[in-house]
XYZ file of C-alpha atoms in Angstrom:
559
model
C 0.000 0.000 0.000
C 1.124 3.476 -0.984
C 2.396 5.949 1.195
C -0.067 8.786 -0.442
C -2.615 6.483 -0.277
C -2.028 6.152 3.552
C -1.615 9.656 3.999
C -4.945 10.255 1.575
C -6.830 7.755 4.129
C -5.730 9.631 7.296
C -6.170 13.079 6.069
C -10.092 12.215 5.470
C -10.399 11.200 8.519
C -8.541 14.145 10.262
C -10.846 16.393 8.448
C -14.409 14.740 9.143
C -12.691 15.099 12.621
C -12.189 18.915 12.029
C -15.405 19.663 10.701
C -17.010 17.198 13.765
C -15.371 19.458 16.195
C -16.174 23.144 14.740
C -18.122 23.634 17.636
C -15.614 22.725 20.520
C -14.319 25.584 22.055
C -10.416 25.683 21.601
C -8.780 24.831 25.039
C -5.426 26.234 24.397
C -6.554 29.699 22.627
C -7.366 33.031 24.519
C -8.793 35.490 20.715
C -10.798 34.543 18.491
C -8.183 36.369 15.769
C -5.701 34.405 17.078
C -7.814 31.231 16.612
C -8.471 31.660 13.378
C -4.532 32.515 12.310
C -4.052 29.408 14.646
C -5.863 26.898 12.871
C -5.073 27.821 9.608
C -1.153 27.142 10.147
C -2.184 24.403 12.304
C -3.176 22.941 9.302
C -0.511 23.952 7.098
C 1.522 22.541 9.645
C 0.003 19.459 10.691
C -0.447 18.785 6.859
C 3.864 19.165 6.742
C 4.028 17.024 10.285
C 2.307 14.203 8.980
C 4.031 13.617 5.789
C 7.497 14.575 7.961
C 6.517 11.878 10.431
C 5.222 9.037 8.028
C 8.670 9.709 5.993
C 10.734 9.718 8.946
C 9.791 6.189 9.796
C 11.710 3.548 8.067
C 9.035 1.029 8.362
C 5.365 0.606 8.445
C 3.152 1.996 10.849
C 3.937 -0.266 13.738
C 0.955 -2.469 13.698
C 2.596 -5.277 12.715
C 3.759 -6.264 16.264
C 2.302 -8.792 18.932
C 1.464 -6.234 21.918
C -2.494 -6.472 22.211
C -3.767 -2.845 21.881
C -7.880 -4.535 22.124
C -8.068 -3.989 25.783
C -5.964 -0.327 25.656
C -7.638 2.685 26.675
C -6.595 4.874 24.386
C -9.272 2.924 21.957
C -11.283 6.110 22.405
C -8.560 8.502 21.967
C -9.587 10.907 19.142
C -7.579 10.274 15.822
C -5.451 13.736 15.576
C -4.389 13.124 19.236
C -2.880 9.699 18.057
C -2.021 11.389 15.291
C 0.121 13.766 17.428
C 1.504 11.428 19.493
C 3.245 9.065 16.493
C 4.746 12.076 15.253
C 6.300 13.251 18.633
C 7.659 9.999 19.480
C 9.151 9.388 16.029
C 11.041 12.505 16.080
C 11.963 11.251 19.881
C 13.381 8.020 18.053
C 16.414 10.605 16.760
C 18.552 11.610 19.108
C 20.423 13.604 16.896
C 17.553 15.677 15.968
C 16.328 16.141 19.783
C 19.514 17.619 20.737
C 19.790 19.750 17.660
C 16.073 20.872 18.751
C 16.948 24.307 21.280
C 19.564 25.593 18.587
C 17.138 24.589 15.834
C 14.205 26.360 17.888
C 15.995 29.321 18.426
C 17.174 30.227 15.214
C 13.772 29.556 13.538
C 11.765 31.468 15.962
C 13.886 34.491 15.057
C 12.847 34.513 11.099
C 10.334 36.197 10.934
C 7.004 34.375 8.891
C 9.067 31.115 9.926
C 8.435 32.164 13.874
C 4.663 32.032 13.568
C 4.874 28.262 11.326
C 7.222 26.858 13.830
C 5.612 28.069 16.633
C 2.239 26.564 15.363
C 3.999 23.145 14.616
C 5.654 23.250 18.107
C 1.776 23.921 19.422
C 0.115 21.155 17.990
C 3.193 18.908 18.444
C 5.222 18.809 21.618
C 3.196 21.475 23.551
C -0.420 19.986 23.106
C 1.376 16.717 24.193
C 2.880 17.530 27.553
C 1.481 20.893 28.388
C -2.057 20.991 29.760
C -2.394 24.631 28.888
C -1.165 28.102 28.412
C -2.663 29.564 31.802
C -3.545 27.904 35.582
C -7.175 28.035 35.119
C -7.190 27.032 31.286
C -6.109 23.630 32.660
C -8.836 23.466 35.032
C -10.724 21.137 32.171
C -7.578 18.723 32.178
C -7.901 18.368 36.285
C -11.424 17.972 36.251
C -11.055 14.943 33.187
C -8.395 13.801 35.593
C -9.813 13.610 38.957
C -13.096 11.532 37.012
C -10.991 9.554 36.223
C -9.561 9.002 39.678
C -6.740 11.010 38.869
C -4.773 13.997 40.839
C -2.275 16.641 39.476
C 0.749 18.168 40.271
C 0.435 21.519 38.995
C 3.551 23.196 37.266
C 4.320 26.511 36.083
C 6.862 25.400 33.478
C 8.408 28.671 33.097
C 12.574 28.007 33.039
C 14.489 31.382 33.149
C 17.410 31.148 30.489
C 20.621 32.181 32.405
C 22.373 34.024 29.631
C 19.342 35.958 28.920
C 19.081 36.783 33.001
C 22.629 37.346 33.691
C 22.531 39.826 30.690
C 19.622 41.453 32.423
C 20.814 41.794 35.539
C 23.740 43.678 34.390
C 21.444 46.243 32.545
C 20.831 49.140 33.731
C 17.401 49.350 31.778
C 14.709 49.171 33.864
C 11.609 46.727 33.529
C 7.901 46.915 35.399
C 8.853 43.935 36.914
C 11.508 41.304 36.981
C 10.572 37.856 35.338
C 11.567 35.820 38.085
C 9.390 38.245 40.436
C 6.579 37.064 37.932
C 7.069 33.707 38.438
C 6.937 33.621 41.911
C 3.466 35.766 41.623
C 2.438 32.781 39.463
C 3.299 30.592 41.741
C 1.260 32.253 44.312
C -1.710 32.251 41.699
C -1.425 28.910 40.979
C -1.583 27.656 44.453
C -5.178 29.331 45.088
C -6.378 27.871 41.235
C -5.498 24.328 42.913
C -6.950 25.121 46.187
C -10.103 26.207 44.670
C -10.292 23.377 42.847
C -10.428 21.380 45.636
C -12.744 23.270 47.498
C -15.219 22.711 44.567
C -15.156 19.118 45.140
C -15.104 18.710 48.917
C -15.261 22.520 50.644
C -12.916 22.750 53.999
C -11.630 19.503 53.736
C -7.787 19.157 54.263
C -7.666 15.101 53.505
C -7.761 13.737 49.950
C -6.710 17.194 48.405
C -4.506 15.903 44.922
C -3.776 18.812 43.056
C -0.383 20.238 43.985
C 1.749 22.263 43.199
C 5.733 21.884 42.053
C 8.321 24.885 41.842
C 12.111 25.321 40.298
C 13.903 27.561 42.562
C 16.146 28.063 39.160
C 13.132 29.860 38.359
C 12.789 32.142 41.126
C 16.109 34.173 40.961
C 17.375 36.733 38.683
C 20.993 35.007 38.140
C 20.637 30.809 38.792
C 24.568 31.199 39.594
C 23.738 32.247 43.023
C 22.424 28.629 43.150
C 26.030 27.378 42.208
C 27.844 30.049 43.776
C 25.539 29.279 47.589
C 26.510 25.771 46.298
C 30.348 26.038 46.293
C 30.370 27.694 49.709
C 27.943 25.516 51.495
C 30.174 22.461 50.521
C 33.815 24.426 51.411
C 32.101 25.305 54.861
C 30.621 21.830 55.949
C 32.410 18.972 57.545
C 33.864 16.075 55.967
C 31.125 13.807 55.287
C 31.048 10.046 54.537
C 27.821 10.961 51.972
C 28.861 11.481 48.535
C 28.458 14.622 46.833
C 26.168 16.903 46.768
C 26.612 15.885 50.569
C 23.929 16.282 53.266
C 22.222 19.528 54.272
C 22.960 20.667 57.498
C 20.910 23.078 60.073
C 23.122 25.600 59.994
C 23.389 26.552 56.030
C 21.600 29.453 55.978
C 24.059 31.358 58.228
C 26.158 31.760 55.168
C 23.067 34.373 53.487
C 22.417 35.521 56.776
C 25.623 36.570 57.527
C 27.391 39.968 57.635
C 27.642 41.091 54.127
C 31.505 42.309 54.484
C 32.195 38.597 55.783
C 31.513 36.752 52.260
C 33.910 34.563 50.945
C 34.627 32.507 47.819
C 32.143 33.113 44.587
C 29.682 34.583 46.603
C 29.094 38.125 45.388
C 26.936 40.592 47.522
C 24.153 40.243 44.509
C 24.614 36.416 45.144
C 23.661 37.116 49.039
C 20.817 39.711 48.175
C 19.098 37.643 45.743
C 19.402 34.680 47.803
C 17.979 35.948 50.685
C 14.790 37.637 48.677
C 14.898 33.611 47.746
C 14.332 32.505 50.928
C 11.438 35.425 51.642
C 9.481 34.394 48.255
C 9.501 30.559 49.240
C 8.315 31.552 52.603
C 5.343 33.366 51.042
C 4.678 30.483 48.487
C 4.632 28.231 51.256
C 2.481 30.642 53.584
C -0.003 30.200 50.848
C 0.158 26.503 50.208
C -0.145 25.952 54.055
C -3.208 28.582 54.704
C -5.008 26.806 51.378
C -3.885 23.565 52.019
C -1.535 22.630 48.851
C 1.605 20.496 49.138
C 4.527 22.060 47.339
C 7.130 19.804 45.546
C 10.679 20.969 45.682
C 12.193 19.894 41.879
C 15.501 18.778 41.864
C 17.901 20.243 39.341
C 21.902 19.995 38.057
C 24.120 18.756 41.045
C 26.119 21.940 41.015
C 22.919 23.424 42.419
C 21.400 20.861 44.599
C 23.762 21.695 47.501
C 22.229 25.426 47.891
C 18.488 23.555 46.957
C 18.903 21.259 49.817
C 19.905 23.917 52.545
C 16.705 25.479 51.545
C 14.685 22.925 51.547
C 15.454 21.682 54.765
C 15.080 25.098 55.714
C 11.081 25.193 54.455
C 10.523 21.456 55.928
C 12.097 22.553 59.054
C 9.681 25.336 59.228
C 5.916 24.357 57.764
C 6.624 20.276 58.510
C 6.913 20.839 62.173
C 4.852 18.333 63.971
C 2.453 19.799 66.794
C 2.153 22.780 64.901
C -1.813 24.464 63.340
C -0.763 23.098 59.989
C -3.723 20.152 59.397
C -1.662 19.237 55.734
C 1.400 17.235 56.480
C 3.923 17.101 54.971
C 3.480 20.077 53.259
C 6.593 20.844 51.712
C 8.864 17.755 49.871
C 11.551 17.499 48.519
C 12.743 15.654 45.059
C 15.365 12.768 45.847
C 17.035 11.633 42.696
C 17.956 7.535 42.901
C 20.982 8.094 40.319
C 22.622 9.920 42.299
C 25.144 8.015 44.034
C 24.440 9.491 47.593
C 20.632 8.851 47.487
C 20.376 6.178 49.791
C 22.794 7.446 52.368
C 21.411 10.688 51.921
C 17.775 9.436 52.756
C 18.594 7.640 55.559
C 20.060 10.665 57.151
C 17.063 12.675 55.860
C 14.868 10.370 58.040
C 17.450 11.063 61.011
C 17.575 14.647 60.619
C 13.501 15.085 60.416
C 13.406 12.914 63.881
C 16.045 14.804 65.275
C 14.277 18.230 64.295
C 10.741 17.334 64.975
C 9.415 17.596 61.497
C 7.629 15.906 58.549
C 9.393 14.700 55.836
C 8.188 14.617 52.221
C 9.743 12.492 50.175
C 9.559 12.668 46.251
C 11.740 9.805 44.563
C 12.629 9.842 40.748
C 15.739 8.333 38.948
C 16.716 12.216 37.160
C 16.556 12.958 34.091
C 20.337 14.720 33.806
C 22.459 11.934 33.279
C 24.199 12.964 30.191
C 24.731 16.305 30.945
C 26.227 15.777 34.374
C 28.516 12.904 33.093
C 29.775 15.315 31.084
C 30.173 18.074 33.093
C 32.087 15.675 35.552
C 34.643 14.748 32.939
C 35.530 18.329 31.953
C 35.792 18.860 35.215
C 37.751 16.203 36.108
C 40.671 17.438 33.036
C 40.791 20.584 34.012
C 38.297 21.816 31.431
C 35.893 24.718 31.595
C 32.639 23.356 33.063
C 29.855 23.782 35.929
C 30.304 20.848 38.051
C 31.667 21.409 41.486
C 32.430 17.796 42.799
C 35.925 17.255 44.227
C 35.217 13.761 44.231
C 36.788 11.342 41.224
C 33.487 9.314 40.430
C 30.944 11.203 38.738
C 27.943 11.826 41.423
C 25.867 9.637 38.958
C 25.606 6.369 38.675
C 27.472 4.547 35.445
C 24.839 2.045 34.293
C 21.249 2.335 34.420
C 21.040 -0.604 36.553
C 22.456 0.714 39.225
C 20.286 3.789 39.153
C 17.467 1.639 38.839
C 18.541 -0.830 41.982
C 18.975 2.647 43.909
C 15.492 3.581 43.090
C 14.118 0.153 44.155
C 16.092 0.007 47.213
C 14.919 3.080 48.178
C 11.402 2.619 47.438
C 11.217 -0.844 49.440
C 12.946 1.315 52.420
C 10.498 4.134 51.954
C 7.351 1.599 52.092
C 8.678 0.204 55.380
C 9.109 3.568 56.838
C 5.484 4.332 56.245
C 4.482 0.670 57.854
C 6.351 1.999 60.785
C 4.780 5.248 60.368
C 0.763 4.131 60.385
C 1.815 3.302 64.206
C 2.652 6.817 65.182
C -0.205 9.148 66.431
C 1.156 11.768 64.311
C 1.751 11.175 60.138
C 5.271 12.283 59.861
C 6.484 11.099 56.579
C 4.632 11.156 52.862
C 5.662 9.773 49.452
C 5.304 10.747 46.241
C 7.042 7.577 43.878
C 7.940 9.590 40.344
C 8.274 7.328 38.042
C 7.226 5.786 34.528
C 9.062 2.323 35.508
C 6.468 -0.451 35.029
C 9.293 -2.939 37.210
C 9.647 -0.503 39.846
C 5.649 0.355 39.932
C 5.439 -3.506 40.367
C 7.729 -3.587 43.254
C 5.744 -0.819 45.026
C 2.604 -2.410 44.993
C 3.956 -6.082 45.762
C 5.522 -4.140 49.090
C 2.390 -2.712 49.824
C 0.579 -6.044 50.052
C 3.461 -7.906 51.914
C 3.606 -5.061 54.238
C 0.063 -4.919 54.808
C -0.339 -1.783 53.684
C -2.821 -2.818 51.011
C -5.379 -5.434 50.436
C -6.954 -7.677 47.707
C -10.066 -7.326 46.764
C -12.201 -10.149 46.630
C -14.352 -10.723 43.647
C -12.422 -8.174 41.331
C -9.296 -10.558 40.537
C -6.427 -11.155 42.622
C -4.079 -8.145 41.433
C -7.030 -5.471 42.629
C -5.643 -4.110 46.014
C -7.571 -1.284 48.440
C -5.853 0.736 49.915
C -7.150 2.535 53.669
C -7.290 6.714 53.720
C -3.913 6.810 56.409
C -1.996 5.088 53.303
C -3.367 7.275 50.160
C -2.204 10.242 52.771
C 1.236 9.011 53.096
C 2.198 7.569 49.817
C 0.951 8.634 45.705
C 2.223 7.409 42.950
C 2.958 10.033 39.877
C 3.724 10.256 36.276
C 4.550 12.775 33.308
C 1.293 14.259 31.440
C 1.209 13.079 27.914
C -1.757 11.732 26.072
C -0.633 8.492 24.470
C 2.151 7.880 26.143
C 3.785 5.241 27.909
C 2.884 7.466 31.412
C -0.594 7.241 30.820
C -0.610 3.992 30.097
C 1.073 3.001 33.475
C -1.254 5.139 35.219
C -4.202 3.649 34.047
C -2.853 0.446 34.528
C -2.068 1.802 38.406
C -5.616 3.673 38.529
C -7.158 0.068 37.507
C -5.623 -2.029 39.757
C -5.945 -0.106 43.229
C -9.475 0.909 45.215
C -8.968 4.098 47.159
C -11.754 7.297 48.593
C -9.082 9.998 47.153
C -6.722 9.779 43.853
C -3.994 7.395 44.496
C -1.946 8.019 41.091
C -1.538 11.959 40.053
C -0.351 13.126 36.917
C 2.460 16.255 36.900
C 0.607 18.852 34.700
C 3.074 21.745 33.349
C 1.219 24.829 31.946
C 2.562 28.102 30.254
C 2.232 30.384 27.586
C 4.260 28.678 24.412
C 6.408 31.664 23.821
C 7.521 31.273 27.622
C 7.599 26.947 28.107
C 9.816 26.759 24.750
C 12.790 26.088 27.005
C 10.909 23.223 28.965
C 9.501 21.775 25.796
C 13.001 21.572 24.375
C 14.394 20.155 28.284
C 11.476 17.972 28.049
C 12.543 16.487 24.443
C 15.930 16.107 25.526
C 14.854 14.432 28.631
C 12.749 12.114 26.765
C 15.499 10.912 24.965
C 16.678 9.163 28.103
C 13.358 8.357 29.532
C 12.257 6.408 26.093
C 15.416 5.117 25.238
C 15.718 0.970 24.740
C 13.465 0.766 22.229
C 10.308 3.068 24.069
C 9.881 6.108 21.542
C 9.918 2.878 19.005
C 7.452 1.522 21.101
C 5.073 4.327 21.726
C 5.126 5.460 18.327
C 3.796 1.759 17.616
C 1.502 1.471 20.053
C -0.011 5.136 18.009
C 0.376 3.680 15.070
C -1.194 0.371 16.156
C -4.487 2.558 16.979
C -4.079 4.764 13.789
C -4.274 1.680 11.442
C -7.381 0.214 13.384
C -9.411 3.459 12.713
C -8.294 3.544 8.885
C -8.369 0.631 8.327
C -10.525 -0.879 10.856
């Protein structure tokens, strides 16, 4: 069968599908001008996407393999979306052409005619797959399709300052209405109350059960992000010899270095460095003020190595603080932090974490991914390591990665399995002192977690609905959720409705992290988020997903 004739077939369909939905009010779209612009390159460009993505593959559309798609839920999934979602994992299958993508992005966006195409192909593409929308409440649809669907969200403003383009304005004198990063933390501020009210509308004044929360960058929040790795090189040249590898171990005492007499700095740190680190520390108290009068969690993301050092201090800072048990705050934990399992100190490092929240009567949240840096830290280590320009900080002679994948996946299950028994331990305290949130898009590891929860107790079969149904009590959903990317189509939502289906629970075990921004301002995550991918859906995934697409796009041709 014929390419054209393929691409014939599917454009048919994808236009009985436009005309079906003339009446659907655009989610993504704020003028009706702009709508109309919109949809006309949207076409133009979709029309250019599909024939780019059916050349790009070297083979048929994957139908032609044995993984049963009959009893998939993405049956229903409306053709353009699975349309969408072959072509973003096929141009995920080359690597090359996902690390060309920022450079490539940037000097297209700057023609101008060619801005407006590529920004229309990057819409229907890439943003349309992982972003749930271009404002807080224009994703308010997406949480309420999620949560009846037993679903939660963690809400992120996906907003990643570029550090050239901040440096260079901070050293400007011109003046602006208001700094971006001040923006961003305004935004974060808004976005707390959108999830709180959404809440509210589904069960007012209650502080259990509440699943939409909210995730920051503290990148994000500063002017300069090399007062990150500046904080970063001084915390580590000012703390003990420890036996945990780098980034090391937070210690109580870490602020005193921001806090301190301005004429007393030493090393990097420049007196902008201390100013702008201190406003830090006054915006994530007021984000966290918020969270804790509306009753939001906050998730701490973790970022490069080089700044996790000066992340950590402030962290434990903010746990210290609105995690402190006895206290009026009826959320806990309400601030958590990200722990990355390929990082070689992980497991020391949460062990000690556990220690240090005993020690200083507080809550500890624990989110626990694998990272998604790998590459670029590697790297980063090695220049380092010859004496070569780069940002890492490490003294030590191993890279603070793991080599293999297996090792960073043995972290994460180690972890997890210590994590579950901590909350057994837990349920027999009169106070909850500990939560989870398991990142992750591992179907072995998502196994493993809810084996543990059965052998621990934790959860229970269900009679009558199959022996791999478990329920799962109110005092566990409030210590432990499971999460995974947003991405319609994807291998995420497939393991979350595969983790939705096979556990019973009053309030949304399983969330789903939700970025939303204007496209002009989440280009940078979009291209992070490709990059990322790369690593995520390596060993044959992208090949995979796109299949699984494709599988569904033959069946509705084709039938």
């Amino acid at each position: 069968m014929s390419l054209g004739f393929l691409a014939r077939r599917l454009g048919a369909r994808l236009g009985q599908g436009a005309i079906q939905s003339t009446h659907t009010p655009r989610l993504f779209s704020s003028r009706a001008s702009l709508r109309t612009s919109r949809s006309r390159i949207g076409a133009i460009s979709g029309g250019i996407l599909l024939a780019t993505g059916l050349g790009l593959s070297s083979s048929p559309i994957h139908a032609d393999s044995d993984y049963d798609d009959s009893t998939n839920s993405k049956a229903s999934t409306p053709l353009r979306e699975l349309v969408r979602s072959y072509i973003v994992y096929t141009m995920c299958s080359f690597p090359v052409l996902i690390d060309l993508s920022p450079m490539m992005l940037d000097v297209l966006t700057s023609i101008p005619g060619v801005k407006q195409v590529t920004e229309a192909v990057v819409r229907i593409t890439f943003f349309d797959q992982f972003v749930g929308g271009d404002t807080a409440l224009q994703t308010l649809p997406l949480l309420k399709s999620l949560r009846s669907a037993n679903k939660g969200a963690l809400f992120a403003y996906s907003v990643e300052v570029d550090e050239q383009e901040a440096t260079a304005a901070a050293a400007s004198p011109k003046k602006v209405s208001q700094p971006v990063h001040k923006r961003i933390v305004n935004e974060m501020v808004h976005c707390i109350d959108v999830a709180a009210d959404f809440e509210d509308g589904i069960v007012a004044g209650a502080t259990a059960g509440r699943r939409t929360w909210v995730a920051i960058k503290l990148s994000a929040l500063l002017p300069d992000a090399n007062a990150l790795l500046h904080y970063s090189t001084a915390l580590l040249a000012s703390r003990p010899k420890s036996s945990i590898p780098f980034p090391g171990c937070p210690h109580a005492s870490d602020l005193d270095i921001i806090y301190a007499p301005i004429g007393s700095i030493k090393g990097d740190l420049t007196e902008d460095d201390i100013k702008s680190l201190r406003e830090l520390h006054g915006d994530l108290n007021r984000i966290c003020k918020r969270a804790k009068e509306r009753g939001v969690k906050i998730i701490i993301d973790a970022e490069y190595s080089w700044y996790q050092p000066a992340i950590d201090a402030l962290q434990l800072a903010l746990m210290g603080e609105f995690n402190k048990l006895g206290g009026s705050n009826d959320v806990q934990p309400l601030i958590y932090g990200t722990f990355q399992a390929y990082l070689r100190r992980t497991q020391s490092y949460l062990e000690q974490s556990f220690k240090d929240a005993k020690a200083g009567n507080y809550s500890l949240g624990v989110k626990l991914v694998r990272g998604a840096y790998h590459p670029r830290e590697t790297i980063a280590h090695r220049s380092h390591q010859s004496g070569k320009p780069s940002l890492s900080i490490s003294s030590e002679p191993l890279p603070p990665v793991w080599a293999e994948k297996r090792e960073t996946d043995e972290c994460y299950n180690e972890c997890a399995k210590m994590l579950i028994g901590e909350l057994k331990e837990d349920l027999g305290r009169k106070v909850q002192t500990m939560g989870i949130l398991f990142g992750t898009h591992n179907w072995t590891s998502c196994e493993l977690i809810l084996r543990e929860l059965v052998a621990t107790g934790l959860a229970k079969r269900v009679e009558g609905e199959g022996e791999d149904v478990m329920s799962l009590g109110d005092e566990v959903t409030e210590r432990l959720t499971i999460g995974q990317l947003f991405g319609e189509c994807c291998m995420s939502d497939a393991l979350t409705d595969y983790l939705v289906g096979r556990t019973r629970s009053s309030t949304p075990m399983i969330i789903k992290y939700v970025p939303y921004g204007a496209l002009s301002e989440v280009m940078p995550y979009l291209s992070r988020r490709a990059i990322e991918n790369k690593s995520v859906l390596g060993d044959g995934q992208a090949s995979e997903e796109r299949r699984r697409a494709g599988s569904q796009i033959w069946k509705r041709i084709f039938g």
